[in-house]
mmCIF file of C-alpha atoms in Angstrom:
data_model
loop_
_atom_site.group_PDB
_atom_site.id
_atom_site.type_symbol
_atom_site.label_atom_id
_atom_site.label_comp_id
_atom_site.label_asym_id
_atom_site.label_seq_id
_atom_site.Cartn_x
_atom_site.Cartn_y
_atom_site.Cartn_z
ATOM 1 C CA UNK A 19 150.613 103.952 86.574
ATOM 2 C CA UNK A 20 151.681 107.573 87.088
ATOM 3 C CA UNK A 21 149.996 108.562 83.849
ATOM 4 C CA UNK A 22 147.011 106.200 83.704
ATOM 5 C CA UNK A 23 146.334 105.315 87.329
ATOM 6 C CA UNK A 24 146.052 101.924 89.014
ATOM 7 C CA UNK A 25 142.964 100.565 87.282
ATOM 8 C CA UNK A 26 144.003 102.106 83.956
ATOM 9 C CA UNK A 27 147.219 100.065 83.995
ATOM 10 C CA UNK A 28 146.686 96.393 83.187
ATOM 11 C CA UNK A 29 149.040 93.629 84.307
ATOM 12 C CA UNK A 30 149.600 92.795 80.644
ATOM 13 C CA UNK A 31 150.770 96.353 79.893
ATOM 14 C CA UNK A 32 153.130 96.202 82.895
ATOM 15 C CA UNK A 33 154.674 92.930 81.649
ATOM 16 C CA UNK A 34 155.044 94.326 78.133
ATOM 17 C CA UNK A 35 156.727 97.520 79.414
ATOM 18 C CA UNK A 36 159.051 95.514 81.687
ATOM 19 C CA UNK A 37 159.743 93.097 78.821
ATOM 20 C CA UNK A 38 159.192 90.008 80.959
ATOM 21 C CA UNK A 39 157.342 86.873 79.860
ATOM 22 C CA UNK A 40 153.617 86.568 80.465
ATOM 23 C CA UNK A 41 152.739 84.682 83.602
ATOM 24 C CA UNK A 42 155.855 85.715 85.519
ATOM 25 C CA UNK A 43 154.005 88.580 87.259
ATOM 26 C CA UNK A 44 152.429 86.372 89.897
ATOM 27 C CA UNK A 45 155.789 84.730 90.622
ATOM 28 C CA UNK A 46 156.878 88.103 92.008
ATOM 29 C CA UNK A 47 153.653 89.557 93.403
ATOM 30 C CA UNK A 48 150.752 87.660 94.941
ATOM 31 C CA UNK A 49 148.314 90.276 93.577
ATOM 32 C CA UNK A 50 148.147 93.486 91.584
ATOM 33 C CA UNK A 51 147.452 95.250 94.898
ATOM 34 C CA UNK A 52 150.803 94.006 96.279
ATOM 35 C CA UNK A 53 152.469 95.254 93.101
ATOM 36 C CA UNK A 54 150.790 98.644 93.701
ATOM 37 C CA UNK A 55 152.258 98.780 97.224
ATOM 38 C CA UNK A 56 155.746 98.072 95.819
ATOM 39 C CA UNK A 57 155.278 100.846 93.223
ATOM 40 C CA UNK A 58 154.256 103.273 95.985
ATOM 41 C CA UNK A 59 157.371 102.368 98.016
ATOM 42 C CA UNK A 60 159.593 102.861 94.957
ATOM 43 C CA UNK A 61 158.032 106.260 94.175
ATOM 44 C CA UNK A 62 158.446 107.318 97.787
ATOM 45 C CA UNK A 63 162.134 106.323 97.667
ATOM 46 C CA UNK A 64 162.574 108.259 94.392
ATOM 47 C CA UNK A 65 161.113 111.428 95.902
ATOM 48 C CA UNK A 66 163.138 110.977 99.082
ATOM 49 C CA UNK A 67 166.294 110.795 96.927
ATOM 50 C CA UNK A 68 165.317 114.202 95.488
ATOM 51 C CA UNK A 69 164.151 116.130 98.567
ATOM 52 C CA UNK A 70 166.161 114.350 101.292
ATOM 53 C CA UNK A 71 169.553 115.908 100.386
ATOM 54 C CA UNK A 72 167.960 119.349 99.822
ATOM 55 C CA UNK A 73 166.320 119.366 103.263
ATOM 56 C CA UNK A 74 169.445 117.990 104.995
ATOM 57 C CA UNK A 75 171.764 120.735 103.721
ATOM 58 C CA UNK A 76 172.169 122.881 106.840
ATOM 59 C CA UNK A 77 174.425 125.337 104.981
ATOM 60 C CA UNK A 78 171.250 126.689 103.347
ATOM 61 C CA UNK A 79 168.538 128.587 105.243
ATOM 62 C CA UNK A 80 165.473 126.422 106.114
ATOM 63 C CA UNK A 81 162.936 128.346 103.980
ATOM 64 C CA UNK A 82 165.329 128.367 101.010
ATOM 65 C CA UNK A 83 165.662 124.575 101.316
ATOM 66 C CA UNK A 84 161.890 124.148 101.444
ATOM 67 C CA UNK A 85 161.352 126.398 98.450
ATOM 68 C CA UNK A 86 164.062 124.528 96.508
ATOM 69 C CA UNK A 87 162.206 121.234 97.147
ATOM 70 C CA UNK A 88 159.018 122.525 95.549
ATOM 71 C CA UNK A 89 160.856 124.226 92.691
ATOM 72 C CA UNK A 90 162.736 120.984 91.943
ATOM 73 C CA UNK A 91 159.485 118.996 91.970
ATOM 74 C CA UNK A 92 157.902 121.621 89.687
ATOM 75 C CA UNK A 93 160.824 121.197 87.235
ATOM 76 C CA UNK A 94 160.284 117.420 87.219
ATOM 77 C CA UNK A 95 156.592 117.931 86.502
ATOM 78 C CA UNK A 96 157.384 120.253 83.600
ATOM 79 C CA UNK A 97 160.061 117.899 82.188
ATOM 80 C CA UNK A 98 157.396 115.171 82.041
ATOM 81 C CA UNK A 99 155.148 117.480 79.966
ATOM 82 C CA UNK A 100 152.802 118.035 82.952
ATOM 83 C CA UNK A 101 151.282 114.596 82.449
ATOM 84 C CA UNK A 102 152.418 112.542 85.443
ATOM 85 C CA UNK A 103 152.200 114.472 88.676
ATOM 86 C CA UNK A 104 152.595 112.672 91.986
ATOM 87 C CA UNK A 105 151.856 108.947 92.126
ATOM 88 C CA UNK A 106 150.922 109.225 95.810
ATOM 89 C CA UNK A 107 148.362 111.969 95.125
ATOM 90 C CA UNK A 108 147.023 110.267 91.992
ATOM 91 C CA UNK A 109 146.457 106.957 93.775
ATOM 92 C CA UNK A 110 145.131 108.737 96.889
ATOM 93 C CA UNK A 111 142.090 109.955 94.959
ATOM 94 C CA UNK A 112 141.688 106.849 92.813
ATOM 95 C CA UNK A 113 142.308 104.081 95.337
ATOM 96 C CA UNK A 114 141.387 105.331 98.839
ATOM 97 C CA UNK A 115 137.880 103.910 98.460
ATOM 98 C CA UNK A 116 139.023 100.648 96.878
ATOM 99 C CA UNK A 117 141.912 99.313 98.947
ATOM 100 C CA UNK A 118 142.543 99.912 102.635
ATOM 101 C CA UNK A 119 146.137 98.631 102.383
ATOM 102 C CA UNK A 120 146.907 101.042 99.537
ATOM 103 C CA UNK A 121 145.180 103.907 101.395
ATOM 104 C CA UNK A 122 147.270 103.245 104.522
ATOM 105 C CA UNK A 123 150.512 103.057 102.526
ATOM 106 C CA UNK A 124 149.690 106.368 100.787
ATOM 107 C CA UNK A 125 148.806 108.054 104.084
ATOM 108 C CA UNK A 126 152.156 106.866 105.479
ATOM 109 C CA UNK A 127 154.069 108.397 102.531
ATOM 110 C CA UNK A 128 152.249 111.723 102.894
ATOM 111 C CA UNK A 129 152.840 111.656 106.661
ATOM 112 C CA UNK A 130 156.589 111.191 106.068
ATOM 113 C CA UNK A 131 156.708 114.267 103.819
ATOM 114 C CA UNK A 132 154.647 116.301 106.279
ATOM 115 C CA UNK A 133 157.022 115.289 109.109
ATOM 116 C CA UNK A 134 160.094 116.293 107.069
ATOM 117 C CA UNK A 135 158.627 119.687 106.126
ATOM 118 C CA UNK A 136 157.416 120.292 109.704
ATOM 119 C CA UNK A 137 160.976 119.766 110.996
ATOM 120 C CA UNK A 138 162.319 122.292 108.470
ATOM 121 C CA UNK A 139 159.556 124.773 109.366
ATOM 122 C CA UNK A 140 160.424 124.371 113.056
ATOM 123 C CA UNK A 141 164.033 125.257 112.187
ATOM 124 C CA UNK A 142 162.747 128.296 110.255
ATOM 125 C CA UNK A 143 160.681 129.332 113.257
ATOM 126 C CA UNK A 144 163.647 128.969 115.621
ATOM 127 C CA UNK A 145 165.637 131.194 113.224
ATOM 128 C CA UNK A 146 162.698 133.675 113.410
ATOM 129 C CA UNK A 147 162.210 133.410 109.631
ATOM 130 C CA UNK A 148 158.445 132.805 110.042
ATOM 131 C CA UNK A 149 156.016 134.180 112.649
ATOM 132 C CA UNK A 150 156.074 132.479 116.048
ATOM 133 C CA UNK A 151 152.289 131.939 116.026
ATOM 134 C CA UNK A 152 152.343 129.617 112.993
ATOM 135 C CA UNK A 153 151.999 125.896 113.797
ATOM 136 C CA UNK A 154 154.801 124.120 111.837
ATOM 137 C CA UNK A 155 152.917 120.827 111.651
ATOM 138 C CA UNK A 156 149.624 122.287 110.373
ATOM 139 C CA UNK A 157 151.559 124.472 107.976
ATOM 140 C CA UNK A 158 153.487 121.441 106.667
ATOM 141 C CA UNK A 159 150.146 119.669 106.114
ATOM 142 C CA UNK A 160 148.892 122.671 104.166
ATOM 143 C CA UNK A 161 152.085 122.746 102.074
ATOM 144 C CA UNK A 162 151.709 119.084 101.105
ATOM 145 C CA UNK A 163 147.938 119.325 100.515
ATOM 146 C CA UNK A 164 148.202 122.530 98.486
ATOM 147 C CA UNK A 165 151.110 121.236 96.408
ATOM 148 C CA UNK A 166 149.143 118.066 95.616
ATOM 149 C CA UNK A 167 146.210 120.300 94.638
ATOM 150 C CA UNK A 168 148.485 122.416 92.428
ATOM 151 C CA UNK A 169 149.694 119.230 90.717
ATOM 152 C CA UNK A 170 146.044 118.240 90.185
ATOM 153 C CA UNK A 171 145.228 121.561 88.515
ATOM 154 C CA UNK A 172 148.509 121.389 86.578
ATOM 155 C CA UNK A 173 147.754 117.889 85.318
ATOM 156 C CA UNK A 174 144.248 118.753 84.159
ATOM 157 C CA UNK A 175 145.331 121.998 82.448
ATOM 158 C CA UNK A 176 148.701 120.551 81.263
ATOM 159 C CA UNK A 177 150.473 123.583 82.675
ATOM 160 C CA UNK A 178 153.118 124.198 85.368
ATOM 161 C CA UNK A 179 151.480 127.538 86.215
ATOM 162 C CA UNK A 180 149.433 126.283 89.237
ATOM 163 C CA UNK A 181 152.718 125.006 90.738
ATOM 164 C CA UNK A 182 154.584 128.289 90.312
ATOM 165 C CA UNK A 183 151.453 130.011 91.632
ATOM 166 C CA UNK A 184 151.681 127.749 94.716
ATOM 167 C CA UNK A 185 155.354 128.637 95.297
ATOM 168 C CA UNK A 186 154.664 132.372 94.904
ATOM 169 C CA UNK A 187 151.709 132.297 97.311
ATOM 170 C CA UNK A 188 153.299 130.214 100.055
ATOM 171 C CA UNK A 189 156.824 131.627 99.927
ATOM 172 C CA UNK A 190 155.781 135.178 99.064
ATOM 173 C CA UNK A 191 152.761 135.567 101.385
ATOM 174 C CA UNK A 192 152.671 132.995 104.146
ATOM 175 C CA UNK A 193 156.219 131.874 104.884
ATOM 176 C CA UNK A 194 157.638 135.357 105.269
ATOM 177 C CA UNK A 195 158.268 137.990 107.856
ATOM 178 C CA UNK A 196 156.549 140.510 105.571
ATOM 179 C CA UNK A 197 153.890 141.461 108.135
ATOM 180 C CA UNK A 198 156.648 142.229 110.637
ATOM 181 C CA UNK A 199 158.632 144.223 108.059
ATOM 182 C CA UNK A 200 155.548 146.271 107.219
ATOM 183 C CA UNK A 201 155.135 147.105 110.885
ATOM 184 C CA UNK A 202 158.746 148.250 111.102
ATOM 185 C CA UNK A 203 158.332 150.283 107.905
ATOM 186 C CA UNK A 204 155.270 151.957 109.354
ATOM 187 C CA UNK A 205 157.032 152.743 112.627
ATOM 188 C CA UNK A 206 159.865 154.430 110.773
ATOM 189 C CA UNK A 207 157.568 156.496 108.533
ATOM 190 C CA UNK B 20 132.327 106.801 90.528
ATOM 191 C CA UNK B 21 132.917 109.342 93.287
ATOM 192 C CA UNK B 22 134.143 106.608 95.597
ATOM 193 C CA UNK B 23 135.818 104.171 93.197
ATOM 194 C CA UNK B 24 136.844 106.315 90.244
ATOM 195 C CA UNK B 25 136.098 105.930 86.546
ATOM 196 C CA UNK B 26 137.947 102.688 85.845
ATOM 197 C CA UNK B 27 136.928 101.238 89.196
ATOM 198 C CA UNK B 28 133.229 101.584 88.265
ATOM 199 C CA UNK B 29 132.062 98.984 85.755
ATOM 200 C CA UNK B 30 129.107 99.501 83.429
ATOM 201 C CA UNK B 31 127.497 96.448 85.028
ATOM 202 C CA UNK B 32 127.722 98.036 88.495
ATOM 203 C CA UNK B 33 126.187 101.247 87.118
ATOM 204 C CA UNK B 34 123.246 99.338 85.625
ATOM 205 C CA UNK B 35 122.721 97.401 88.845
ATOM 206 C CA UNK B 36 122.772 100.591 90.943
ATOM 207 C CA UNK B 37 120.391 102.350 88.546
ATOM 208 C CA UNK B 38 118.172 99.251 88.484
ATOM 209 C CA UNK B 39 117.879 99.226 84.685
ATOM 210 C CA UNK B 40 118.046 96.149 82.475
ATOM 211 C CA UNK B 41 121.362 94.961 81.101
ATOM 212 C CA UNK B 42 122.089 96.179 77.602
ATOM 213 C CA UNK B 43 120.115 99.421 77.953
ATOM 214 C CA UNK B 44 123.290 101.401 78.795
ATOM 215 C CA UNK B 45 124.368 101.808 75.188
ATOM 216 C CA UNK B 46 120.864 102.939 74.207
ATOM 217 C CA UNK B 47 121.544 106.055 76.271
ATOM 218 C CA UNK B 48 125.304 106.551 75.922
ATOM 219 C CA UNK B 49 127.464 105.691 72.897
ATOM 220 C CA UNK B 50 130.381 104.887 75.246
ATOM 221 C CA UNK B 51 131.387 104.773 78.894
ATOM 222 C CA UNK B 52 133.438 107.926 78.197
ATOM 223 C CA UNK B 53 130.234 109.755 77.125
ATOM 224 C CA UNK B 54 128.571 108.534 80.311
ATOM 225 C CA UNK B 55 131.550 109.944 82.258
ATOM 226 C CA UNK B 56 131.050 113.352 80.620
ATOM 227 C CA UNK B 57 127.368 113.309 81.636
ATOM 228 C CA UNK B 58 128.334 112.406 85.226
ATOM 229 C CA UNK B 59 130.809 115.311 85.296
ATOM 230 C CA UNK B 60 128.092 117.726 84.064
ATOM 231 C CA UNK B 61 125.685 116.435 86.705
ATOM 232 C CA UNK B 62 128.254 116.810 89.499
ATOM 233 C CA UNK B 63 129.077 120.315 88.307
ATOM 234 C CA UNK B 64 125.367 121.224 88.377
ATOM 235 C CA UNK B 65 125.061 119.755 91.903
ATOM 236 C CA UNK B 66 127.968 121.867 93.187
ATOM 237 C CA UNK B 67 126.636 124.947 91.413
ATOM 238 C CA UNK B 68 123.303 124.429 93.199
ATOM 239 C CA UNK B 69 125.226 124.538 96.506
ATOM 240 C CA UNK B 70 127.680 127.397 95.964
ATOM 241 C CA UNK B 71 125.768 129.496 93.405
ATOM 242 C CA UNK B 72 123.173 130.884 95.862
ATOM 243 C CA UNK B 73 125.837 131.440 98.554
ATOM 244 C CA UNK B 74 128.048 133.493 96.212
ATOM 245 C CA UNK B 75 125.083 135.428 94.788
ATOM 246 C CA UNK B 76 123.832 136.660 98.178
ATOM 247 C CA UNK B 77 124.981 140.293 98.123
ATOM 248 C CA UNK B 78 123.568 140.906 101.602
ATOM 249 C CA UNK B 79 126.589 139.002 102.952
ATOM 250 C CA UNK B 80 130.182 140.299 102.762
ATOM 251 C CA UNK B 81 132.233 138.741 99.894
ATOM 252 C CA UNK B 82 134.797 136.950 102.110
ATOM 253 C CA UNK B 83 132.051 135.594 104.367
ATOM 254 C CA UNK B 84 130.295 134.177 101.278
ATOM 255 C CA UNK B 85 133.513 132.538 100.081
ATOM 256 C CA UNK B 86 134.249 131.064 103.480
ATOM 257 C CA UNK B 87 130.688 129.728 103.711
ATOM 258 C CA UNK B 88 131.167 127.932 100.371
ATOM 259 C CA UNK B 89 134.182 126.018 101.638
ATOM 260 C CA UNK B 90 132.613 125.322 105.032
ATOM 261 C CA UNK B 91 129.486 123.958 103.328
ATOM 262 C CA UNK B 92 131.592 121.715 101.066
ATOM 263 C CA UNK B 93 133.564 120.547 104.114
ATOM 264 C CA UNK B 94 130.284 119.612 105.839
ATOM 265 C CA UNK B 95 129.241 117.585 102.773
ATOM 266 C CA UNK B 96 132.588 115.775 102.806
ATOM 267 C CA UNK B 97 132.184 114.918 106.488
ATOM 268 C CA UNK B 98 128.567 113.788 106.038
ATOM 269 C CA UNK B 99 129.821 111.293 103.419
ATOM 270 C CA UNK B 100 132.291 109.869 105.956
ATOM 271 C CA UNK B 101 135.236 111.535 104.167
ATOM 272 C CA UNK B 102 135.123 108.886 101.435
ATOM 273 C CA UNK B 103 133.909 110.705 98.329
ATOM 274 C CA UNK B 104 135.562 114.075 97.897
ATOM 275 C CA UNK B 105 135.193 115.973 94.652
ATOM 276 C CA UNK B 106 134.385 114.025 91.486
ATOM 277 C CA UNK B 107 136.120 116.664 89.355
ATOM 278 C CA UNK B 108 139.361 116.409 91.356
ATOM 279 C CA UNK B 109 139.212 112.611 91.559
ATOM 280 C CA UNK B 110 138.768 112.202 87.810
ATOM 281 C CA UNK B 111 141.327 114.961 87.098
ATOM 282 C CA UNK B 112 144.106 112.803 88.544
ATOM 283 C CA UNK B 113 142.772 109.493 87.280
ATOM 284 C CA UNK B 114 141.651 110.402 83.765
ATOM 285 C CA UNK B 115 143.716 113.374 82.502
ATOM 286 C CA UNK B 116 146.197 111.000 80.860
ATOM 287 C CA UNK B 117 143.532 108.675 79.484
ATOM 288 C CA UNK B 118 140.855 110.803 77.856
ATOM 289 C CA UNK B 119 141.310 114.233 76.310
ATOM 290 C CA UNK B 120 137.556 114.859 76.196
ATOM 291 C CA UNK B 121 137.224 114.091 79.918
ATOM 292 C CA UNK B 122 140.308 116.220 80.716
ATOM 293 C CA UNK B 123 138.841 119.190 78.803
ATOM 294 C CA UNK B 124 135.453 118.833 80.518
ATOM 295 C CA UNK B 125 137.130 118.714 83.954
ATOM 296 C CA UNK B 126 139.311 121.755 83.160
ATOM 297 C CA UNK B 127 136.145 123.607 82.121
ATOM 298 C CA UNK B 128 134.426 122.803 85.439
ATOM 299 C CA UNK B 129 137.455 123.937 87.463
ATOM 300 C CA UNK B 130 137.719 127.084 85.323
ATOM 301 C CA UNK B 131 134.055 127.905 86.106
ATOM 302 C CA UNK B 132 134.688 127.646 89.857
ATOM 303 C CA UNK B 133 137.867 129.725 89.573
ATOM 304 C CA UNK B 134 135.941 132.413 87.641
ATOM 305 C CA UNK B 135 133.178 132.520 90.258
ATOM 306 C CA UNK B 136 135.638 132.806 93.164
ATOM 307 C CA UNK B 137 137.715 135.413 91.284
ATOM 308 C CA UNK B 138 134.604 137.592 90.871
ATOM 309 C CA UNK B 139 133.882 137.357 94.602
ATOM 310 C CA UNK B 140 137.528 138.139 95.447
ATOM 311 C CA UNK B 141 137.383 141.179 93.163
ATOM 312 C CA UNK B 142 134.330 142.358 95.126
ATOM 313 C CA UNK B 143 136.285 141.782 98.362
ATOM 314 C CA UNK B 144 139.170 143.804 96.986
ATOM 315 C CA UNK B 145 136.879 146.664 95.965
ATOM 316 C CA UNK B 146 135.500 146.633 99.507
ATOM 317 C CA UNK B 147 139.132 146.788 100.743
ATOM 318 C CA UNK B 148 138.672 143.513 102.627
ATOM 319 C CA UNK B 149 141.866 142.035 101.112
ATOM 320 C CA UNK B 150 145.143 143.770 100.149
ATOM 321 C CA UNK B 151 145.137 145.641 96.822
ATOM 322 C CA UNK B 152 148.291 143.838 95.608
ATOM 323 C CA UNK B 153 146.660 140.376 95.592
ATOM 324 C CA UNK B 154 145.648 139.110 92.129
ATOM 325 C CA UNK B 155 142.029 137.852 92.475
ATOM 326 C CA UNK B 156 142.360 135.387 89.605
ATOM 327 C CA UNK B 157 145.603 133.760 90.796
ATOM 328 C CA UNK B 158 144.247 133.709 94.319
ATOM 329 C CA UNK B 159 141.046 132.003 93.123
ATOM 330 C CA UNK B 160 143.178 129.401 91.355
ATOM 331 C CA UNK B 161 145.090 128.792 94.584
ATOM 332 C CA UNK B 162 141.835 128.476 96.531
ATOM 333 C CA UNK B 163 140.494 125.820 94.150
ATOM 334 C CA UNK B 164 143.830 123.960 93.887
ATOM 335 C CA UNK B 165 144.445 123.996 97.635
ATOM 336 C CA UNK B 166 140.890 122.918 98.449
ATOM 337 C CA UNK B 167 141.215 119.995 96.005
ATOM 338 C CA UNK B 168 144.511 119.126 97.713
ATOM 339 C CA UNK B 169 142.872 119.317 101.141
ATOM 340 C CA UNK B 170 140.152 116.937 99.903
ATOM 341 C CA UNK B 171 142.889 114.581 98.671
ATOM 342 C CA UNK B 172 144.595 114.533 102.070
ATOM 343 C CA UNK B 173 141.189 114.252 103.765
ATOM 344 C CA UNK B 174 140.187 111.294 101.606
ATOM 345 C CA UNK B 175 143.411 109.389 102.212
ATOM 346 C CA UNK B 176 143.381 110.037 105.981
ATOM 347 C CA UNK B 177 139.557 109.766 106.244
ATOM 348 C CA UNK B 178 139.479 113.027 108.172
ATOM 349 C CA UNK B 179 137.940 116.487 107.659
ATOM 350 C CA UNK B 180 140.929 118.067 109.423
ATOM 351 C CA UNK B 181 142.877 119.025 106.240
ATOM 352 C CA UNK B 182 139.754 120.908 105.060
ATOM 353 C CA UNK B 183 139.312 122.881 108.281
ATOM 354 C CA UNK B 184 143.083 123.496 108.191
ATOM 355 C CA UNK B 185 142.627 124.921 104.675
ATOM 356 C CA UNK B 186 139.829 127.270 105.801
ATOM 357 C CA UNK B 187 141.858 128.465 108.806
ATOM 358 C CA UNK B 188 144.979 129.132 106.719
ATOM 359 C CA UNK B 189 143.296 130.915 103.815
ATOM 360 C CA UNK B 190 140.703 132.892 105.740
ATOM 361 C CA UNK B 191 142.871 133.485 108.800
ATOM 362 C CA UNK B 192 146.208 134.301 107.135
ATOM 363 C CA UNK B 193 145.833 135.202 103.472
ATOM 364 C CA UNK B 194 142.377 136.652 102.925
ATOM 365 C CA UNK B 195 142.587 139.171 105.723
ATOM 366 C CA UNK B 196 143.589 142.725 106.408
ATOM 367 C CA UNK B 197 145.654 141.455 109.332
ATOM 368 C CA UNK B 198 148.936 142.874 107.971
ATOM 369 C CA UNK B 199 147.262 146.265 107.705
ATOM 370 C CA UNK B 200 145.741 146.000 111.167
ATOM 371 C CA UNK B 201 149.150 145.169 112.618
ATOM 372 C CA UNK B 202 150.546 148.285 110.972
ATOM 373 C CA UNK B 203 147.765 150.387 112.492
ATOM 374 C CA UNK B 204 148.276 148.727 115.873
ATOM 375 C CA UNK B 205 151.974 149.480 115.714
ATOM 376 C CA UNK B 206 151.388 153.107 114.703
ATOM 377 C CA UNK B 207 149.066 153.612 117.645
ATOM 378 C CA UNK B 208 151.449 151.997 120.141
#
């Protein structure tokens, strides 16, 4: 489903991959849509197992934690030969117009990530690591949206470069105190 | 296809919508994949008709032209009740693992947009409207990727807010001389 999408993955192919007898699918799931919701929940749990511990590690500075999340996800993407990407993002574009229950479940997953990143950005702001006039919540939304977009470009070009480009732009240009440093530099000169 | 994706749009539904007799589909297209390629080309031409004249208008400053492109595309998204998004982005996530010819055609379309934006960013740089150390090509890639990601979040939440958030972040934070202005402000103070 990660590689071929929801409609590109037939129930028969799922049964074959899972090595379970034909006909047993509907004993477990009332519909393919319900199966899709379970797959979304599983993917969300998988990603939480990756980024949860990184974000919770208070011994590391907030921005370093955030950056490590995206670098770890970029590594995963590259290990899978840039073919899978994010199930939530993939289904968001494929299924939002076809199933309201899937759309709501996807929105919920994205919201959870945005909330987690917004909390870390608030910590960064309290530590004066990012400018005080940035809105942590809107910034977290932009991080999630732009990373999903980088995955999209990475999937279509089969390259991790849009993802490293994303990390460089956000952590080199936006989530920095660079502007402040420049001011100090100028004052000294 | 914009709303329901490639696999979610049956040939029968296409014929019904186009009001042409059953069976005539394969007189025009050897396969549904070939039809998909034609739809991609048509969408690309539609977008070019929107952004081409905006980017070509040299009477307007380069960054203002760029911003107008994204604001115009945001308006289109909102007019369609935030349900369609970008066909190129939608198919990129759905079809990249399923059809190499579709993946290549999508990459080509994205590449064309990146090239056009990179040219405008180079103009902006020559006019000293953005910092000299920004790479116009990488920045254009980020613009396209992040806008596709904003459309993704907008489609799943049925809201134009991620798109206006994108415009505010890129044109308010990244594509500005703000850092320089702050330096000047500080020097004067």
